[in-house]
């Protein structure tokens, strides 16, 4: 019986030590300066139109290239649409890092769209109307990059 108690204590001390190391790593990672890599825009394309259930739209979250690549997760009313690393896109005068996902709204009403890189979030809201009669709804893609493990392993900067 004493052996089990000693073994239990050893496991307890080992677990405590591992937790302390993880806390130090988490604090060190959270204090790193990444202001230039934060999500600074979230947009939907095509823009300036009426949004309908079953239509496909592209959500784009953008960061600036000087901050390095970021893992960005996109949400519709809190439901994950997908998570991915930003990829370089050449603009007229600069390079931006963009994460994009196709969004197919499945419900009528107010939708809050969010881009989250685990340090900053950008949101905007749209109202979605019922699909016109006779339209065939698009099939939404299965989300990837949404599991807690994927978000944990990919949060922070790759650059």
Short mmCIF file of N, CA, C and O in Angstrom, two decimals, residues 3-139:
data_model
loop_
_atom_site.label_atom_id
_atom_site.label_comp_id
_atom_site.label_asym_id
_atom_site.label_seq_id
_atom_site.Cartn_x
_atom_site.Cartn_y
_atom_site.Cartn_z
N UNK A 3 3.77 1.56 -1.38
CA UNK A 3 4.35 1.71 -2.71
C UNK A 3 3.40 2.49 -3.62
O UNK A 3 3.83 3.37 -4.34
N UNK A 4 2.14 2.20 -3.56
CA UNK A 4 1.18 2.93 -4.38
C UNK A 4 1.12 4.40 -3.99
O UNK A 4 0.99 5.26 -4.83
N UNK A 5 1.21 4.69 -2.72
CA UNK A 5 1.19 6.07 -2.26
C UNK A 5 2.41 6.82 -2.78
O UNK A 5 2.32 7.94 -3.26
N UNK A 6 3.59 6.20 -2.69
CA UNK A 6 4.81 6.84 -3.21
C UNK A 6 4.71 7.06 -4.72
O UNK A 6 5.08 8.08 -5.23
N UNK A 7 4.21 6.04 -5.42
CA UNK A 7 4.04 6.15 -6.86
C UNK A 7 3.07 7.27 -7.18
O UNK A 7 3.31 8.09 -8.08
N UNK A 8 1.99 7.34 -6.42
CA UNK A 8 1.01 8.41 -6.63
C UNK A 8 1.62 9.78 -6.40
O UNK A 8 1.35 10.73 -7.14
N UNK A 9 2.47 9.91 -5.39
CA UNK A 9 3.15 11.18 -5.14
C UNK A 9 4.09 11.54 -6.27
O UNK A 9 4.17 12.69 -6.68
N UNK A 10 4.82 10.56 -6.76
CA UNK A 10 5.73 10.82 -7.88
C UNK A 10 4.97 11.30 -9.11
O UNK A 10 5.38 12.23 -9.79
N UNK A 11 3.87 10.65 -9.40
CA UNK A 11 3.05 11.07 -10.54
C UNK A 11 2.50 12.47 -10.30
O UNK A 11 2.51 13.32 -11.18
N UNK A 12 2.07 12.74 -9.07
CA UNK A 12 1.55 14.06 -8.73
C UNK A 12 2.61 15.14 -8.91
O UNK A 12 2.35 16.20 -9.47
N UNK A 13 3.84 14.89 -8.42
CA UNK A 13 4.93 15.87 -8.59
C UNK A 13 5.27 16.06 -10.06
O UNK A 13 5.51 17.17 -10.52
N UNK A 14 5.29 14.97 -10.81
CA UNK A 14 5.58 15.07 -12.24
C UNK A 14 4.52 15.88 -12.97
O UNK A 14 4.82 16.73 -13.81
N UNK A 15 3.26 15.65 -12.63
CA UNK A 15 2.17 16.40 -13.25
C UNK A 15 2.25 17.88 -12.88
O UNK A 15 2.08 18.75 -13.74
N UNK A 16 2.56 18.16 -11.62
CA UNK A 16 2.70 19.55 -11.18
C UNK A 16 3.85 20.24 -11.92
O UNK A 16 3.72 21.38 -12.36
N UNK A 17 4.97 19.55 -12.07
CA UNK A 17 6.11 20.12 -12.79
C UNK A 17 5.78 20.40 -14.24
O UNK A 17 6.13 21.45 -14.79
N UNK A 18 5.09 19.46 -14.89
CA UNK A 18 4.69 19.65 -16.28
C UNK A 18 3.74 20.84 -16.41
O UNK A 18 3.88 21.66 -17.32
N UNK A 19 2.81 20.98 -15.49
CA UNK A 19 1.87 22.10 -15.53
C UNK A 19 2.61 23.42 -15.37
O UNK A 19 2.31 24.42 -16.04
N UNK A 20 3.61 23.46 -14.48
CA UNK A 20 4.38 24.69 -14.28
C UNK A 20 5.16 25.07 -15.53
O UNK A 20 5.21 26.23 -15.93
N UNK A 21 5.75 24.08 -16.18
CA UNK A 21 6.49 24.35 -17.42
C UNK A 21 5.54 24.88 -18.50
O UNK A 21 5.85 25.84 -19.19
N UNK A 22 4.37 24.26 -18.65
CA UNK A 22 3.40 24.71 -19.65
C UNK A 22 2.93 26.13 -19.36
O UNK A 22 2.74 26.92 -20.27
N UNK A 23 2.78 26.48 -18.08
CA UNK A 23 2.35 27.84 -17.72
C UNK A 23 3.42 28.85 -18.11
O UNK A 23 3.11 29.92 -18.63
N UNK A 24 4.70 28.52 -17.87
CA UNK A 24 5.79 29.43 -18.24
C UNK A 24 5.84 29.61 -19.75
O UNK A 24 5.97 30.71 -20.26
N UNK A 25 5.69 28.51 -20.50
CA UNK A 25 5.69 28.59 -21.96
C UNK A 25 4.52 29.43 -22.44
O UNK A 25 4.67 30.29 -23.31
N UNK A 26 3.34 29.24 -21.86
CA UNK A 26 2.16 30.00 -22.28
C UNK A 26 2.33 31.48 -21.99
O UNK A 26 1.99 32.33 -22.81
N UNK A 27 2.88 31.83 -20.82
CA UNK A 27 3.09 33.24 -20.49
C UNK A 27 4.12 33.85 -21.41
O UNK A 27 3.96 34.95 -21.92
N UNK A 28 5.19 33.13 -21.70
CA UNK A 28 6.23 33.63 -22.62
C UNK A 28 5.67 33.87 -24.00
O UNK A 28 5.95 34.88 -24.64
N UNK A 29 4.83 32.96 -24.48
CA UNK A 29 4.26 33.12 -25.81
C UNK A 29 3.27 34.28 -25.85
O UNK A 29 3.18 34.98 -26.84
N UNK A 30 2.54 34.50 -24.75
CA UNK A 30 1.53 35.55 -24.78
C UNK A 30 2.13 36.94 -24.65
O UNK A 30 1.48 37.91 -24.97
N UNK A 31 3.39 37.06 -24.18
CA UNK A 31 3.98 38.37 -24.04
C UNK A 31 4.79 38.78 -25.27
O UNK A 31 5.28 39.90 -25.33
N UNK A 32 4.92 37.90 -26.25
CA UNK A 32 5.66 38.26 -27.46
C UNK A 32 4.93 39.35 -28.21
O UNK A 32 3.71 39.36 -28.30
N UNK A 33 5.67 40.27 -28.82
CA UNK A 33 5.06 41.38 -29.55
C UNK A 33 4.65 40.94 -30.94
O UNK A 33 5.48 40.51 -31.73
N UNK A 34 3.35 41.03 -31.23
CA UNK A 34 2.86 40.62 -32.54
C UNK A 34 1.84 41.60 -33.08
O UNK A 34 1.03 41.25 -33.92
N UNK A 35 1.89 42.82 -32.63
CA UNK A 35 0.88 43.79 -33.03
C UNK A 35 0.80 43.93 -34.55
O UNK A 35 -0.27 44.13 -35.10
N UNK A 36 1.92 43.81 -35.24
CA UNK A 36 1.90 43.98 -36.69
C UNK A 36 1.30 42.77 -37.39
O UNK A 36 1.06 42.82 -38.59
N UNK A 37 1.08 41.65 -36.68
CA UNK A 37 0.55 40.45 -37.33
C UNK A 37 -0.92 40.22 -37.02
O UNK A 37 -1.49 39.28 -37.52
N UNK A 38 -1.52 41.04 -36.20
CA UNK A 38 -2.89 40.83 -35.80
C UNK A 38 -3.84 40.95 -36.99
O UNK A 38 -3.57 41.65 -37.96
N UNK A 39 -5.00 40.28 -36.86
CA UNK A 39 -6.03 40.40 -37.89
C UNK A 39 -6.48 41.86 -37.92
O UNK A 39 -6.85 42.43 -36.90
N UNK A 40 -6.37 42.50 -39.08
CA UNK A 40 -6.79 43.90 -39.13
C UNK A 40 -7.98 44.14 -40.04
O UNK A 40 -8.61 45.18 -39.96
N UNK A 41 -8.34 43.18 -40.90
CA UNK A 41 -9.57 43.33 -41.68
C UNK A 41 -10.27 41.97 -41.81
O UNK A 41 -9.62 40.93 -41.83
N UNK A 42 -11.56 42.04 -41.91
CA UNK A 42 -12.40 40.89 -42.22
C UNK A 42 -13.39 41.37 -43.25
O UNK A 42 -14.06 42.38 -43.03
N UNK A 43 -13.46 40.68 -44.37
CA UNK A 43 -14.34 41.12 -45.46
C UNK A 43 -15.07 39.93 -46.05
O UNK A 43 -14.63 38.78 -45.92
N UNK A 44 -16.16 40.22 -46.71
CA UNK A 44 -16.93 39.20 -47.41
C UNK A 44 -17.00 39.59 -48.88
O UNK A 44 -17.17 40.76 -49.22
N UNK A 45 -16.81 38.61 -49.75
CA UNK A 45 -16.87 38.85 -51.20
C UNK A 45 -17.85 37.89 -51.82
O UNK A 45 -17.89 36.73 -51.43
N UNK A 46 -18.61 38.30 -52.78
CA UNK A 46 -18.70 39.66 -53.29
C UNK A 46 -19.32 40.61 -52.26
O UNK A 46 -20.15 40.20 -51.46
N UNK A 47 -18.89 41.86 -52.30
CA UNK A 47 -19.35 42.85 -51.33
C UNK A 47 -20.57 43.60 -51.84
O UNK A 47 -20.90 43.56 -53.01
N UNK A 48 -21.19 44.34 -50.91
CA UNK A 48 -22.26 45.27 -51.26
C UNK A 48 -23.46 44.63 -51.91
O UNK A 48 -24.01 45.15 -52.88
N UNK A 49 -23.89 43.53 -51.41
CA UNK A 49 -25.05 42.87 -51.99
C UNK A 49 -25.95 42.34 -50.90
O UNK A 49 -25.63 42.40 -49.73
N UNK A 50 -27.05 41.76 -51.31
CA UNK A 50 -27.96 41.10 -50.39
C UNK A 50 -27.48 39.66 -50.23
O UNK A 50 -27.11 39.01 -51.21
N UNK A 51 -27.48 39.16 -49.00
CA UNK A 51 -26.99 37.81 -48.73
C UNK A 51 -28.17 36.87 -48.51
O UNK A 51 -29.13 37.22 -47.82
N UNK A 52 -28.09 35.68 -49.14
CA UNK A 52 -29.19 34.72 -49.11
C UNK A 52 -28.73 33.38 -48.56
O UNK A 52 -27.58 32.97 -48.77
N UNK A 53 -29.65 32.68 -47.87
CA UNK A 53 -29.41 31.32 -47.42
C UNK A 53 -29.06 30.47 -48.64
O UNK A 53 -29.69 30.59 -49.69
N UNK A 54 -28.04 29.64 -48.48
CA UNK A 54 -27.68 28.70 -49.54
C UNK A 54 -26.74 29.24 -50.59
O UNK A 54 -26.25 28.47 -51.42
N UNK A 55 -26.48 30.55 -50.62
CA UNK A 55 -25.50 31.10 -51.56
C UNK A 55 -24.10 31.00 -50.96
O UNK A 55 -23.93 31.04 -49.75
N UNK A 56 -23.10 30.92 -51.81
CA UNK A 56 -21.72 30.79 -51.37
C UNK A 56 -21.02 32.15 -51.44
O UNK A 56 -21.11 32.85 -52.45
N UNK A 57 -20.33 32.51 -50.36
CA UNK A 57 -19.57 33.76 -50.27
C UNK A 57 -18.19 33.45 -49.75
O UNK A 57 -17.97 32.41 -49.12
N UNK A 58 -17.25 34.32 -49.99
CA UNK A 58 -15.89 34.13 -49.51
C UNK A 58 -15.60 35.11 -48.37
O UNK A 58 -15.78 36.31 -48.53
N UNK A 59 -15.16 34.58 -47.24
CA UNK A 59 -14.73 35.41 -46.12
C UNK A 59 -13.22 35.50 -46.14
O UNK A 59 -12.54 34.48 -46.26
N UNK A 60 -12.69 36.71 -46.03
CA UNK A 60 -11.25 36.94 -46.06
C UNK A 60 -10.82 37.68 -44.80
O UNK A 60 -11.34 38.76 -44.52
N UNK A 61 -9.86 37.13 -44.08
CA UNK A 61 -9.25 37.79 -42.93
C UNK A 61 -7.83 38.14 -43.34
O UNK A 61 -7.10 37.30 -43.87
N UNK A 62 -7.42 39.39 -43.11
CA UNK A 62 -6.13 39.87 -43.59
C UNK A 62 -5.25 40.35 -42.44
O UNK A 62 -5.72 41.03 -41.53
N UNK A 63 -3.96 40.01 -42.52
CA UNK A 63 -2.94 40.57 -41.64
C UNK A 63 -1.86 41.17 -42.54
O UNK A 63 -1.84 40.92 -43.74
N UNK A 64 -0.97 41.96 -41.96
CA UNK A 64 0.12 42.52 -42.77
C UNK A 64 1.29 41.55 -42.78
O UNK A 64 1.50 40.79 -41.84
N UNK A 65 2.08 41.59 -43.84
CA UNK A 65 3.14 40.60 -44.04
C UNK A 65 4.30 40.74 -43.07
O UNK A 65 5.02 39.79 -42.83
N UNK A 66 4.51 41.92 -42.48
CA UNK A 66 5.66 42.11 -41.60
C UNK A 66 5.55 41.33 -40.31
O UNK A 66 6.54 41.13 -39.62
N UNK A 67 4.37 40.87 -39.96
CA UNK A 67 4.18 40.15 -38.71
C UNK A 67 4.33 38.65 -38.83
O UNK A 67 4.27 37.95 -37.84
N UNK A 68 4.51 38.12 -40.02
CA UNK A 68 4.61 36.68 -40.20
C UNK A 68 3.24 36.03 -40.32
O UNK A 68 2.21 36.65 -40.09
N UNK A 69 3.25 34.78 -40.71
CA UNK A 69 2.00 34.06 -40.89
C UNK A 69 1.32 33.84 -39.54
O UNK A 69 1.98 33.73 -38.51
N UNK A 70 -0.02 33.77 -39.57
CA UNK A 70 -0.83 33.56 -38.37
C UNK A 70 -1.86 32.48 -38.64
O UNK A 70 -2.34 32.35 -39.76
N UNK A 71 -2.25 31.75 -37.59
CA UNK A 71 -3.36 30.81 -37.66
C UNK A 71 -4.62 31.61 -37.36
O UNK A 71 -4.72 32.25 -36.33
N UNK A 72 -5.57 31.62 -38.28
CA UNK A 72 -6.80 32.38 -38.12
C UNK A 72 -7.98 31.41 -38.23
O UNK A 72 -8.02 30.56 -39.12
N UNK A 73 -8.93 31.57 -37.30
CA UNK A 73 -10.15 30.77 -37.33
C UNK A 73 -11.31 31.71 -37.62
O UNK A 73 -11.40 32.79 -37.04
N UNK A 74 -12.20 31.30 -38.53
CA UNK A 74 -13.36 32.11 -38.92
C UNK A 74 -14.64 31.46 -38.40
O UNK A 74 -14.77 30.23 -38.45
N UNK A 75 -15.56 32.31 -37.92
CA UNK A 75 -16.79 31.84 -37.28
C UNK A 75 -18.01 32.55 -37.84
O UNK A 75 -17.93 33.70 -38.25
N UNK A 76 -19.16 31.86 -37.80
CA UNK A 76 -20.48 32.42 -38.08
C UNK A 76 -21.33 32.18 -36.84
O UNK A 76 -21.62 31.03 -36.50
N UNK A 77 -21.69 33.27 -36.15
CA UNK A 77 -22.46 33.17 -34.91
C UNK A 77 -21.84 32.17 -33.93
O UNK A 77 -22.54 31.39 -33.28
N UNK A 78 -20.52 32.19 -33.83
CA UNK A 78 -19.81 31.32 -32.90
C UNK A 78 -19.53 29.92 -33.39
O UNK A 78 -18.84 29.16 -32.73
N UNK A 79 -20.06 29.55 -34.54
CA UNK A 79 -19.82 28.21 -35.09
C UNK A 79 -18.64 28.28 -36.06
O UNK A 79 -18.63 29.09 -36.99
N UNK A 80 -17.65 27.43 -35.84
CA UNK A 80 -16.43 27.46 -36.65
C UNK A 80 -16.72 27.12 -38.11
O UNK A 80 -17.38 26.14 -38.43
N UNK A 81 -16.20 27.98 -38.98
CA UNK A 81 -16.29 27.75 -40.43
C UNK A 81 -15.00 27.15 -40.98
O UNK A 81 -14.99 26.53 -42.03
N UNK A 82 -13.89 27.38 -40.28
CA UNK A 82 -12.60 26.85 -40.71
C UNK A 82 -11.46 27.61 -40.07
O UNK A 82 -11.59 28.78 -39.73
N UNK A 83 -10.35 26.93 -39.93
CA UNK A 83 -9.13 27.54 -39.42
C UNK A 83 -7.99 27.23 -40.35
O UNK A 83 -7.92 26.13 -40.91
N UNK A 84 -7.10 28.20 -40.57
CA UNK A 84 -6.00 27.99 -41.49
C UNK A 84 -4.89 29.01 -41.26
O UNK A 84 -5.12 30.04 -40.65
N UNK A 85 -3.70 28.70 -41.79
CA UNK A 85 -2.60 29.66 -41.78
C UNK A 85 -2.86 30.71 -42.85
O UNK A 85 -3.38 30.39 -43.93
N UNK A 86 -2.50 31.95 -42.56
CA UNK A 86 -2.60 32.99 -43.58
C UNK A 86 -1.60 32.69 -44.69
O UNK A 86 -0.54 32.11 -44.45
N UNK A 87 -1.95 33.10 -45.92
CA UNK A 87 -1.08 32.89 -47.08
C UNK A 87 -0.81 34.23 -47.74
O UNK A 87 -1.69 35.10 -47.77
N UNK A 88 0.39 34.43 -48.30
CA UNK A 88 0.71 35.72 -48.94
C UNK A 88 -0.13 35.98 -50.19
O UNK A 88 -0.33 35.09 -51.01
N UNK A 89 -0.61 37.21 -50.32
CA UNK A 89 -1.34 37.67 -51.50
C UNK A 89 -0.74 39.01 -51.90
O UNK A 89 -0.66 39.93 -51.09
N UNK A 90 -0.32 39.12 -53.16
CA UNK A 90 0.29 40.37 -53.65
C UNK A 90 -0.80 41.39 -53.95
O UNK A 90 -1.73 41.12 -54.69
N UNK A 91 -0.68 42.57 -53.35
CA UNK A 91 -1.56 43.69 -53.63
C UNK A 91 -0.83 44.66 -54.56
O UNK A 91 0.32 44.42 -54.93
N UNK A 92 -1.45 45.75 -54.88
CA UNK A 92 -0.83 46.74 -55.76
C UNK A 92 0.46 47.27 -55.17
O UNK A 92 1.48 47.35 -55.84
N UNK A 93 0.46 47.61 -53.88
CA UNK A 93 1.63 48.23 -53.28
C UNK A 93 2.22 47.46 -52.10
O UNK A 93 3.14 47.93 -51.45
N UNK A 94 1.70 46.29 -51.79
CA UNK A 94 2.21 45.53 -50.65
C UNK A 94 1.79 44.07 -50.75
O UNK A 94 1.07 43.69 -51.66
N UNK A 95 2.26 43.29 -49.80
CA UNK A 95 1.85 41.90 -49.70
C UNK A 95 1.07 41.76 -48.40
O UNK A 95 1.50 42.22 -47.35
N UNK A 96 -0.10 41.15 -48.49
CA UNK A 96 -0.90 40.88 -47.29
C UNK A 96 -0.93 39.38 -47.07
O UNK A 96 -0.75 38.60 -48.00
N UNK A 97 -1.16 38.99 -45.85
CA UNK A 97 -1.36 37.59 -45.51
C UNK A 97 -2.84 37.39 -45.28
O UNK A 97 -3.46 38.11 -44.50
N UNK A 98 -3.42 36.43 -46.00
CA UNK A 98 -4.87 36.27 -46.02
C UNK A 98 -5.26 34.84 -45.66
O UNK A 98 -4.65 33.88 -46.13
N UNK A 99 -6.28 34.72 -44.82
CA UNK A 99 -6.94 33.44 -44.56
C UNK A 99 -8.33 33.56 -45.16
O UNK A 99 -9.00 34.58 -45.00
N UNK A 100 -8.76 32.55 -45.88
CA UNK A 100 -10.08 32.63 -46.50
C UNK A 100 -10.82 31.31 -46.38
O UNK A 100 -10.22 30.24 -46.32
N UNK A 101 -12.15 31.45 -46.34
CA UNK A 101 -13.02 30.28 -46.25
C UNK A 101 -14.31 30.60 -47.00
O UNK A 101 -14.74 31.75 -47.04
N UNK A 102 -14.89 29.58 -47.62
CA UNK A 102 -16.20 29.77 -48.25
C UNK A 102 -17.26 29.65 -47.17
O UNK A 102 -17.21 28.76 -46.32
N UNK A 103 -18.21 30.57 -47.23
CA UNK A 103 -19.29 30.62 -46.25
C UNK A 103 -20.60 30.45 -46.97
O UNK A 103 -20.90 31.17 -47.94
N UNK A 104 -21.39 29.48 -46.54
CA UNK A 104 -22.73 29.24 -47.08
C UNK A 104 -23.69 29.35 -45.90
O UNK A 104 -23.82 28.42 -45.11
N UNK A 105 -24.38 30.51 -45.76
CA UNK A 105 -25.31 30.65 -44.63
C UNK A 105 -26.45 29.65 -44.75
O UNK A 105 -26.99 29.43 -45.83
N UNK A 106 -26.79 29.05 -43.61
CA UNK A 106 -27.84 28.03 -43.62
C UNK A 106 -29.11 28.49 -42.91
O UNK A 106 -30.10 27.76 -42.92
N UNK A 107 -29.07 29.68 -42.30
CA UNK A 107 -30.25 30.17 -41.60
C UNK A 107 -30.52 31.63 -41.96
O UNK A 107 -29.60 32.39 -42.25
N UNK A 108 -31.79 31.99 -41.93
CA UNK A 108 -32.22 33.36 -42.15
C UNK A 108 -31.95 34.15 -40.87
O UNK A 108 -32.05 33.62 -39.77
N UNK A 109 -31.59 35.42 -41.02
CA UNK A 109 -31.45 36.27 -39.85
C UNK A 109 -30.10 36.96 -39.75
O UNK A 109 -29.34 37.03 -40.72
N UNK A 110 -29.82 37.44 -38.54
CA UNK A 110 -28.62 38.20 -38.25
C UNK A 110 -27.44 37.25 -38.03
O UNK A 110 -27.53 36.32 -37.23
N UNK A 111 -26.33 37.47 -38.74
CA UNK A 111 -25.14 36.64 -38.62
C UNK A 111 -23.96 37.53 -38.23
O UNK A 111 -23.68 38.53 -38.90
N UNK A 112 -23.27 37.14 -37.15
CA UNK A 112 -22.05 37.83 -36.74
C UNK A 112 -20.88 36.97 -37.20
O UNK A 112 -20.71 35.83 -36.74
N UNK A 113 -20.09 37.51 -38.12
CA UNK A 113 -18.94 36.80 -38.68
C UNK A 113 -17.69 37.29 -37.94
O UNK A 113 -17.52 38.49 -37.73
N UNK A 114 -16.82 36.35 -37.58
CA UNK A 114 -15.66 36.68 -36.75
C UNK A 114 -14.41 36.01 -37.30
O UNK A 114 -14.46 34.85 -37.71
N UNK A 115 -13.30 36.74 -37.28
CA UNK A 115 -11.97 36.19 -37.55
C UNK A 115 -11.17 36.32 -36.27
O UNK A 115 -11.11 37.40 -35.67
N UNK A 116 -10.55 35.23 -35.83
CA UNK A 116 -9.83 35.21 -34.55
C UNK A 116 -8.47 34.55 -34.75
O UNK A 116 -8.39 33.42 -35.22
N UNK A 117 -7.40 35.28 -34.39
CA UNK A 117 -6.06 34.69 -34.47
C UNK A 117 -5.53 34.37 -33.08
O UNK A 117 -4.33 34.21 -32.90
N UNK A 118 -6.39 34.26 -32.11
CA UNK A 118 -6.13 33.97 -30.70
C UNK A 118 -5.50 35.15 -29.95
O UNK A 118 -5.21 35.05 -28.77
N UNK A 119 -5.29 36.26 -30.63
CA UNK A 119 -4.81 37.48 -29.97
C UNK A 119 -5.74 38.65 -30.26
O UNK A 119 -5.93 39.50 -29.41
N UNK A 120 -6.27 38.71 -31.46
CA UNK A 120 -7.22 39.76 -31.82
C UNK A 120 -8.37 39.13 -32.58
O UNK A 120 -8.24 38.05 -33.15
N UNK A 121 -9.49 39.84 -32.59
CA UNK A 121 -10.63 39.41 -33.39
C UNK A 121 -11.15 40.60 -34.18
O UNK A 121 -11.02 41.74 -33.76
N UNK A 122 -11.70 40.31 -35.32
CA UNK A 122 -12.44 41.28 -36.12
C UNK A 122 -13.80 40.68 -36.38
O UNK A 122 -13.90 39.49 -36.69
N UNK A 123 -14.84 41.48 -36.26
CA UNK A 123 -16.19 40.98 -36.52
C UNK A 123 -16.96 41.97 -37.38
O UNK A 123 -16.63 43.16 -37.43
N UNK A 124 -17.94 41.47 -38.06
CA UNK A 124 -18.95 42.32 -38.68
C UNK A 124 -20.22 41.49 -38.82
O UNK A 124 -20.19 40.27 -38.71
N UNK A 125 -21.31 42.18 -39.00
CA UNK A 125 -22.60 41.51 -39.03
C UNK A 125 -23.29 41.74 -40.37
O UNK A 125 -23.13 42.79 -40.99
N UNK A 126 -24.03 40.72 -40.80
CA UNK A 126 -24.85 40.82 -42.01
C UNK A 126 -26.20 40.19 -41.71
O UNK A 126 -26.32 39.36 -40.81
N UNK A 127 -27.18 40.59 -42.47
CA UNK A 127 -28.50 39.97 -42.39
C UNK A 127 -28.67 39.08 -43.61
O UNK A 127 -28.39 39.49 -44.74
N UNK A 128 -29.12 37.86 -43.36
CA UNK A 128 -29.29 36.87 -44.42
C UNK A 128 -30.78 36.65 -44.65
O UNK A 128 -31.53 36.44 -43.69
N UNK A 129 -31.17 36.70 -45.91
CA UNK A 129 -32.57 36.50 -46.29
C UNK A 129 -32.81 35.09 -46.80
O UNK A 129 -31.86 34.38 -47.18
N UNK A 130 -34.07 34.68 -46.83
CA UNK A 130 -34.43 33.38 -47.38
C UNK A 130 -34.05 33.34 -48.86
O UNK A 130 -34.11 34.36 -49.56
N UNK A 131 -33.66 32.18 -49.31
CA UNK A 131 -33.29 32.01 -50.72
C UNK A 131 -34.53 32.22 -51.59
O UNK A 131 -35.64 31.82 -51.23
N UNK A 132 -34.34 32.87 -52.75
CA UNK A 132 -35.47 33.02 -53.68
C UNK A 132 -36.00 31.64 -54.10
O UNK A 132 -35.23 30.68 -54.19
N UNK A 133 -37.30 31.58 -54.35
CA UNK A 133 -37.93 30.32 -54.76
C UNK A 133 -37.25 29.76 -56.00
O UNK A 133 -36.90 30.50 -56.92
N UNK A 134 -37.02 28.46 -55.99
CA UNK A 134 -36.44 27.79 -57.15
C UNK A 134 -34.92 27.76 -57.18
O UNK A 134 -34.35 27.15 -58.07
N UNK A 135 -34.25 28.41 -56.25
CA UNK A 135 -32.79 28.36 -56.25
C UNK A 135 -32.30 27.08 -55.59
O UNK A 135 -32.91 26.56 -54.67
N UNK A 136 -31.20 26.58 -56.09
CA UNK A 136 -30.58 25.38 -55.55
C UNK A 136 -29.47 25.83 -54.60
O UNK A 136 -28.54 26.52 -55.01
N UNK A 137 -29.56 25.45 -53.31
CA UNK A 137 -28.55 25.91 -52.36
C UNK A 137 -27.18 25.27 -52.61
O UNK A 137 -27.10 24.12 -53.04
N UNK A 138 -26.14 26.05 -52.35
CA UNK A 138 -24.78 25.52 -52.43
C UNK A 138 -24.55 24.56 -51.27
O UNK A 138 -25.20 24.66 -50.23
N UNK A 139 -23.64 23.63 -51.46
CA UNK A 139 -23.30 22.69 -50.41
C UNK A 139 -22.11 23.24 -49.62
O UNK A 139 -21.04 23.46 -50.20
#
